[in-house]
Amino acid sequence: MKTWRIAVGSRRGPKLNAVKDTALAIAPLLSEGAALDVAGYEVESGVSHTPTSREELMQGARQRAEVLRENLLTAGPAADFYIGLEGGLDVATDNGVRRVFLESWAYVSDGTRGHFGRSGAVELPEALAEEVFVRGTELSLAIDQFAGEAGIRDAQGAWGVLSGNKITRQEAFRVALIAAFAPFFNQPMYRRTVVAG
């Protein structure tokens, strides 16, 4: 029986749990009867504490996976998949008004090729956006202050606070992960060269 070794560039509970949930869901699609070994490692993203653009979010997710791969190739053991997860903000302008969105990004690599996935997005209240963009407060600290709680990042996350716990941080990362894994478990669709008529 094949054991899929999945290395994650984080030890945070919501991220690891999202990977475990995703791995259980897609394991049968990768191979029948597959066993899973998910392990988290602390690695730096190489981006700011609260990424503030789609490009920075993607860069952080990719760098986590790539640094993790290099570390494990040196120190061992290697993995079948290397995962980087990054949460942060993306900004858009709508009719001259700045709108700030919370997003979660995943990058999954098998060591040869890699793919991105993204959650949906939830708009930040203006007061919270100002705290992060104008005052430079890290999102995890700002959301704790905003909600009057502590340790939100390791629980429901800003996603849970903003969606009334209808979408948690873990769930947002799970969506991003399934999207990033799609080219691996749904290879026939990604190998097609002609759209059927």
Short mmCIF file of N, CA and C in Angstrom, two decimals, residues 12-113:
data_model
loop_
_atom_site.label_atom_id
_atom_site.label_comp_id
_atom_site.label_asym_id
_atom_site.label_seq_id
_atom_site.Cartn_x
_atom_site.Cartn_y
_atom_site.Cartn_z
N ARG A 12 0.78 25.33 12.56
CA ARG A 12 -0.46 25.91 13.10
C ARG A 12 -1.63 24.95 12.88
N GLY A 13 -2.44 24.80 13.93
CA GLY A 13 -3.55 23.86 13.91
C GLY A 13 -4.50 24.00 12.73
N PRO A 14 -5.04 25.20 12.46
CA PRO A 14 -5.98 25.32 11.33
C PRO A 14 -5.38 24.91 9.99
N LYS A 15 -4.10 25.21 9.79
CA LYS A 15 -3.45 24.84 8.53
C LYS A 15 -3.24 23.33 8.45
N LEU A 16 -2.69 22.74 9.50
CA LEU A 16 -2.47 21.29 9.49
C LEU A 16 -3.78 20.52 9.38
N ASN A 17 -4.80 20.96 10.10
CA ASN A 17 -6.09 20.28 10.02
C ASN A 17 -6.72 20.40 8.64
N ALA A 18 -6.53 21.54 7.99
CA ALA A 18 -7.03 21.71 6.62
C ALA A 18 -6.33 20.73 5.68
N VAL A 19 -5.02 20.56 5.85
CA VAL A 19 -4.27 19.61 5.01
C VAL A 19 -4.74 18.19 5.28
N LYS A 20 -4.93 17.85 6.54
CA LYS A 20 -5.38 16.48 6.88
C LYS A 20 -6.76 16.20 6.29
N ASP A 21 -7.67 17.15 6.43
CA ASP A 21 -9.02 16.98 5.86
C ASP A 21 -8.96 16.81 4.34
N THR A 22 -8.16 17.66 3.71
CA THR A 22 -8.02 17.59 2.25
C THR A 22 -7.39 16.27 1.82
N ALA A 23 -6.34 15.88 2.52
CA ALA A 23 -5.64 14.63 2.17
C ALA A 23 -6.58 13.43 2.28
N LEU A 24 -7.41 13.39 3.32
CA LEU A 24 -8.37 12.29 3.45
C LEU A 24 -9.36 12.28 2.30
N ALA A 25 -9.77 13.47 1.87
CA ALA A 25 -10.76 13.56 0.79
C ALA A 25 -10.17 13.16 -0.56
N ILE A 26 -8.91 13.48 -0.80
CA ILE A 26 -8.35 13.22 -2.13
C ILE A 26 -7.50 11.95 -2.21
N ALA A 27 -7.15 11.35 -1.08
CA ALA A 27 -6.30 10.15 -1.10
C ALA A 27 -6.82 9.07 -2.04
N PRO A 28 -8.14 8.74 -2.01
CA PRO A 28 -8.62 7.72 -2.94
C PRO A 28 -8.49 8.13 -4.41
N LEU A 29 -8.46 9.43 -4.66
CA LEU A 29 -8.31 9.90 -6.04
C LEU A 29 -6.86 9.79 -6.51
N LEU A 30 -5.92 9.82 -5.56
CA LEU A 30 -4.50 9.68 -5.90
C LEU A 30 -4.15 8.22 -6.14
N SER A 31 -4.62 7.35 -5.25
CA SER A 31 -4.45 5.90 -5.42
C SER A 31 -5.32 5.17 -4.41
N GLU A 32 -5.86 4.03 -4.82
CA GLU A 32 -6.73 3.24 -3.95
C GLU A 32 -5.97 2.74 -2.74
N GLY A 33 -6.60 2.81 -1.58
CA GLY A 33 -6.02 2.28 -0.36
C GLY A 33 -4.81 3.03 0.14
N ALA A 34 -4.63 4.27 -0.29
CA ALA A 34 -3.45 5.04 0.09
C ALA A 34 -3.49 5.38 1.57
N ALA A 35 -2.34 5.30 2.20
CA ALA A 35 -2.19 5.75 3.58
C ALA A 35 -1.58 7.15 3.54
N LEU A 36 -1.78 7.91 4.62
CA LEU A 36 -1.32 9.29 4.65
C LEU A 36 -0.40 9.54 5.83
N ASP A 37 0.61 10.35 5.61
CA ASP A 37 1.50 10.80 6.67
C ASP A 37 1.67 12.30 6.48
N VAL A 38 0.98 13.10 7.31
CA VAL A 38 1.03 14.55 7.22
C VAL A 38 1.88 15.07 8.37
N ALA A 39 2.90 15.87 8.04
CA ALA A 39 3.78 16.43 9.07
C ALA A 39 3.99 17.91 8.82
N GLY A 40 3.95 18.68 9.90
CA GLY A 40 4.15 20.12 9.81
C GLY A 40 5.55 20.52 10.24
N TYR A 41 6.08 21.54 9.58
CA TYR A 41 7.42 22.06 9.86
C TYR A 41 7.34 23.59 9.85
N GLU A 42 8.09 24.21 10.74
CA GLU A 42 8.13 25.67 10.74
C GLU A 42 9.10 26.15 9.67
N VAL A 43 8.60 26.94 8.75
CA VAL A 43 9.44 27.58 7.75
C VAL A 43 8.94 29.02 7.57
N GLU A 44 9.83 29.87 7.16
CA GLU A 44 9.48 31.27 6.93
C GLU A 44 8.91 31.43 5.52
N SER A 45 7.99 32.36 5.40
CA SER A 45 7.37 32.61 4.10
C SER A 45 8.20 33.54 3.24
N GLY A 46 9.02 34.39 3.88
CA GLY A 46 9.81 35.36 3.13
C GLY A 46 9.01 36.58 2.72
N VAL A 47 7.77 36.70 3.20
CA VAL A 47 6.94 37.88 2.89
C VAL A 47 6.55 38.55 4.20
N SER A 48 5.87 39.67 4.12
CA SER A 48 5.50 40.41 5.32
C SER A 48 4.54 39.61 6.20
N HIS A 49 4.43 40.02 7.47
CA HIS A 49 3.58 39.28 8.42
C HIS A 49 2.13 39.25 7.98
N THR A 50 1.67 40.29 7.29
CA THR A 50 0.33 40.27 6.69
C THR A 50 0.49 40.64 5.22
N PRO A 51 0.55 39.66 4.34
CA PRO A 51 0.65 39.99 2.91
C PRO A 51 -0.53 40.87 2.49
N THR A 52 -0.25 41.84 1.64
CA THR A 52 -1.29 42.80 1.26
C THR A 52 -1.53 42.85 -0.25
N SER A 53 -1.24 41.76 -0.93
CA SER A 53 -1.56 41.67 -2.36
C SER A 53 -1.63 40.20 -2.75
N ARG A 54 -2.31 39.95 -3.83
CA ARG A 54 -2.41 38.58 -4.35
C ARG A 54 -1.02 38.05 -4.68
N GLU A 55 -0.19 38.91 -5.26
CA GLU A 55 1.17 38.48 -5.64
C GLU A 55 1.98 38.07 -4.41
N GLU A 56 1.86 38.85 -3.34
CA GLU A 56 2.60 38.53 -2.11
C GLU A 56 2.07 37.26 -1.46
N LEU A 57 0.77 37.06 -1.49
CA LEU A 57 0.18 35.83 -0.96
C LEU A 57 0.69 34.61 -1.72
N MET A 58 0.70 34.71 -3.04
CA MET A 58 1.19 33.60 -3.86
C MET A 58 2.67 33.35 -3.61
N GLN A 59 3.45 34.42 -3.52
CA GLN A 59 4.88 34.31 -3.26
C GLN A 59 5.13 33.62 -1.91
N GLY A 60 4.39 34.03 -0.88
CA GLY A 60 4.56 33.43 0.44
C GLY A 60 4.23 31.95 0.45
N ALA A 61 3.14 31.57 -0.19
CA ALA A 61 2.76 30.15 -0.24
C ALA A 61 3.80 29.34 -0.98
N ARG A 62 4.24 29.84 -2.13
CA ARG A 62 5.24 29.11 -2.92
C ARG A 62 6.56 28.99 -2.16
N GLN A 63 7.00 30.09 -1.56
CA GLN A 63 8.29 30.07 -0.85
C GLN A 63 8.26 29.12 0.34
N ARG A 64 7.14 29.05 1.04
CA ARG A 64 7.06 28.09 2.15
C ARG A 64 7.28 26.66 1.64
N ALA A 65 6.62 26.32 0.54
CA ALA A 65 6.75 24.97 -0.01
C ALA A 65 8.17 24.71 -0.52
N GLU A 66 8.74 25.69 -1.20
CA GLU A 66 10.08 25.50 -1.77
C GLU A 66 11.16 25.43 -0.71
N VAL A 67 11.08 26.28 0.31
CA VAL A 67 12.05 26.23 1.41
C VAL A 67 11.93 24.90 2.14
N LEU A 68 10.70 24.46 2.37
CA LEU A 68 10.48 23.19 3.03
C LEU A 68 11.09 22.04 2.23
N ARG A 69 10.88 22.06 0.93
CA ARG A 69 11.45 21.00 0.07
C ARG A 69 12.97 20.98 0.18
N GLU A 70 13.59 22.15 0.08
CA GLU A 70 15.05 22.22 0.19
C GLU A 70 15.53 21.71 1.55
N ASN A 71 14.84 22.11 2.63
CA ASN A 71 15.22 21.66 3.97
C ASN A 71 15.12 20.15 4.10
N LEU A 72 14.05 19.57 3.58
CA LEU A 72 13.86 18.13 3.72
C LEU A 72 14.78 17.33 2.80
N LEU A 73 15.14 17.89 1.64
CA LEU A 73 16.09 17.20 0.78
C LEU A 73 17.47 17.14 1.42
N THR A 74 17.77 18.15 2.24
CA THR A 74 19.05 18.18 2.94
C THR A 74 19.02 17.33 4.19
N ALA A 75 17.97 17.51 5.01
CA ALA A 75 17.90 16.84 6.30
C ALA A 75 17.07 15.57 6.29
N GLY A 76 16.22 15.41 5.25
CA GLY A 76 15.38 14.24 5.10
C GLY A 76 14.31 14.13 6.14
N PRO A 77 13.37 13.27 5.96
CA PRO A 77 13.12 12.52 4.72
C PRO A 77 12.31 13.33 3.72
N ALA A 78 12.47 13.00 2.46
CA ALA A 78 11.74 13.69 1.39
C ALA A 78 10.25 13.37 1.49
N ALA A 79 9.45 14.16 0.79
CA ALA A 79 7.99 13.97 0.81
C ALA A 79 7.47 13.80 -0.61
N ASP A 80 6.24 13.32 -0.72
CA ASP A 80 5.58 13.24 -2.02
C ASP A 80 5.01 14.59 -2.43
N PHE A 81 4.55 15.34 -1.41
CA PHE A 81 4.00 16.67 -1.66
C PHE A 81 4.53 17.65 -0.61
N TYR A 82 4.82 18.86 -1.09
CA TYR A 82 5.25 19.95 -0.21
C TYR A 82 4.20 21.05 -0.32
N ILE A 83 3.72 21.51 0.83
CA ILE A 83 2.61 22.46 0.83
C ILE A 83 3.00 23.74 1.56
N GLY A 84 2.70 24.86 0.91
CA GLY A 84 2.82 26.16 1.54
C GLY A 84 1.46 26.82 1.58
N LEU A 85 1.11 27.38 2.72
CA LEU A 85 -0.18 28.04 2.90
C LEU A 85 0.07 29.47 3.37
N GLU A 86 -0.66 30.41 2.82
CA GLU A 86 -0.49 31.81 3.19
C GLU A 86 -1.85 32.49 3.20
N GLY A 87 -2.11 33.20 4.28
CA GLY A 87 -3.33 33.99 4.38
C GLY A 87 -2.97 35.46 4.43
N GLY A 88 -3.84 36.29 3.92
CA GLY A 88 -3.59 37.72 3.94
C GLY A 88 -4.65 38.46 3.17
N LEU A 89 -4.26 39.62 2.66
CA LEU A 89 -5.23 40.54 2.07
C LEU A 89 -4.94 40.82 0.60
N ASP A 90 -5.98 41.09 -0.12
CA ASP A 90 -5.88 41.54 -1.51
C ASP A 90 -6.76 42.79 -1.61
N VAL A 91 -6.33 43.74 -2.40
CA VAL A 91 -7.02 45.01 -2.51
C VAL A 91 -7.53 45.20 -3.92
N ALA A 92 -8.76 45.67 -4.03
CA ALA A 92 -9.34 46.00 -5.33
C ALA A 92 -9.99 47.37 -5.21
N THR A 93 -10.15 48.02 -6.35
CA THR A 93 -10.84 49.31 -6.37
C THR A 93 -12.14 49.14 -7.13
N ASP A 94 -13.23 49.59 -6.50
CA ASP A 94 -14.56 49.47 -7.09
C ASP A 94 -15.20 50.86 -7.08
N ASN A 95 -15.39 51.42 -8.28
CA ASN A 95 -15.96 52.78 -8.39
C ASN A 95 -15.20 53.79 -7.53
N GLY A 96 -13.88 53.67 -7.55
CA GLY A 96 -13.04 54.60 -6.81
C GLY A 96 -12.91 54.33 -5.33
N VAL A 97 -13.52 53.26 -4.84
CA VAL A 97 -13.49 52.91 -3.43
C VAL A 97 -12.57 51.70 -3.23
N ARG A 98 -11.65 51.81 -2.26
CA ARG A 98 -10.77 50.68 -1.93
C ARG A 98 -11.58 49.62 -1.19
N ARG A 99 -11.46 48.40 -1.65
CA ARG A 99 -12.08 47.26 -0.97
C ARG A 99 -10.97 46.26 -0.65
N VAL A 100 -10.95 45.81 0.59
CA VAL A 100 -9.90 44.91 1.05
C VAL A 100 -10.53 43.56 1.36
N PHE A 101 -9.94 42.51 0.82
CA PHE A 101 -10.47 41.16 0.96
C PHE A 101 -9.48 40.23 1.64
N LEU A 102 -9.98 39.42 2.55
CA LEU A 102 -9.20 38.36 3.17
C LEU A 102 -9.23 37.15 2.24
N GLU A 103 -8.05 36.58 1.97
CA GLU A 103 -7.94 35.40 1.11
C GLU A 103 -6.97 34.40 1.74
N SER A 104 -7.13 33.14 1.39
CA SER A 104 -6.21 32.08 1.80
C SER A 104 -5.70 31.40 0.53
N TRP A 105 -4.39 31.24 0.45
CA TRP A 105 -3.75 30.65 -0.72
C TRP A 105 -2.99 29.39 -0.35
N ALA A 106 -2.94 28.44 -1.27
CA ALA A 106 -2.18 27.20 -1.11
C ALA A 106 -1.29 27.01 -2.34
N TYR A 107 -0.12 26.45 -2.11
CA TYR A 107 0.75 26.02 -3.19
C TYR A 107 1.15 24.59 -2.88
N VAL A 108 0.91 23.68 -3.83
CA VAL A 108 1.22 22.27 -3.66
C VAL A 108 2.22 21.87 -4.74
N SER A 109 3.33 21.27 -4.31
CA SER A 109 4.37 20.83 -5.24
C SER A 109 4.70 19.37 -4.99
N ASP A 110 4.96 18.65 -6.07
CA ASP A 110 5.45 17.28 -5.92
C ASP A 110 6.97 17.24 -6.07
N GLY A 111 7.59 18.41 -6.06
CA GLY A 111 9.04 18.51 -6.21
C GLY A 111 9.45 18.77 -7.64
N THR A 112 8.55 18.54 -8.58
CA THR A 112 8.83 18.77 -9.99
C THR A 112 7.95 19.89 -10.53
N ARG A 113 6.68 19.82 -10.19
CA ARG A 113 5.74 20.85 -10.62
C ARG A 113 4.89 21.28 -9.43
#
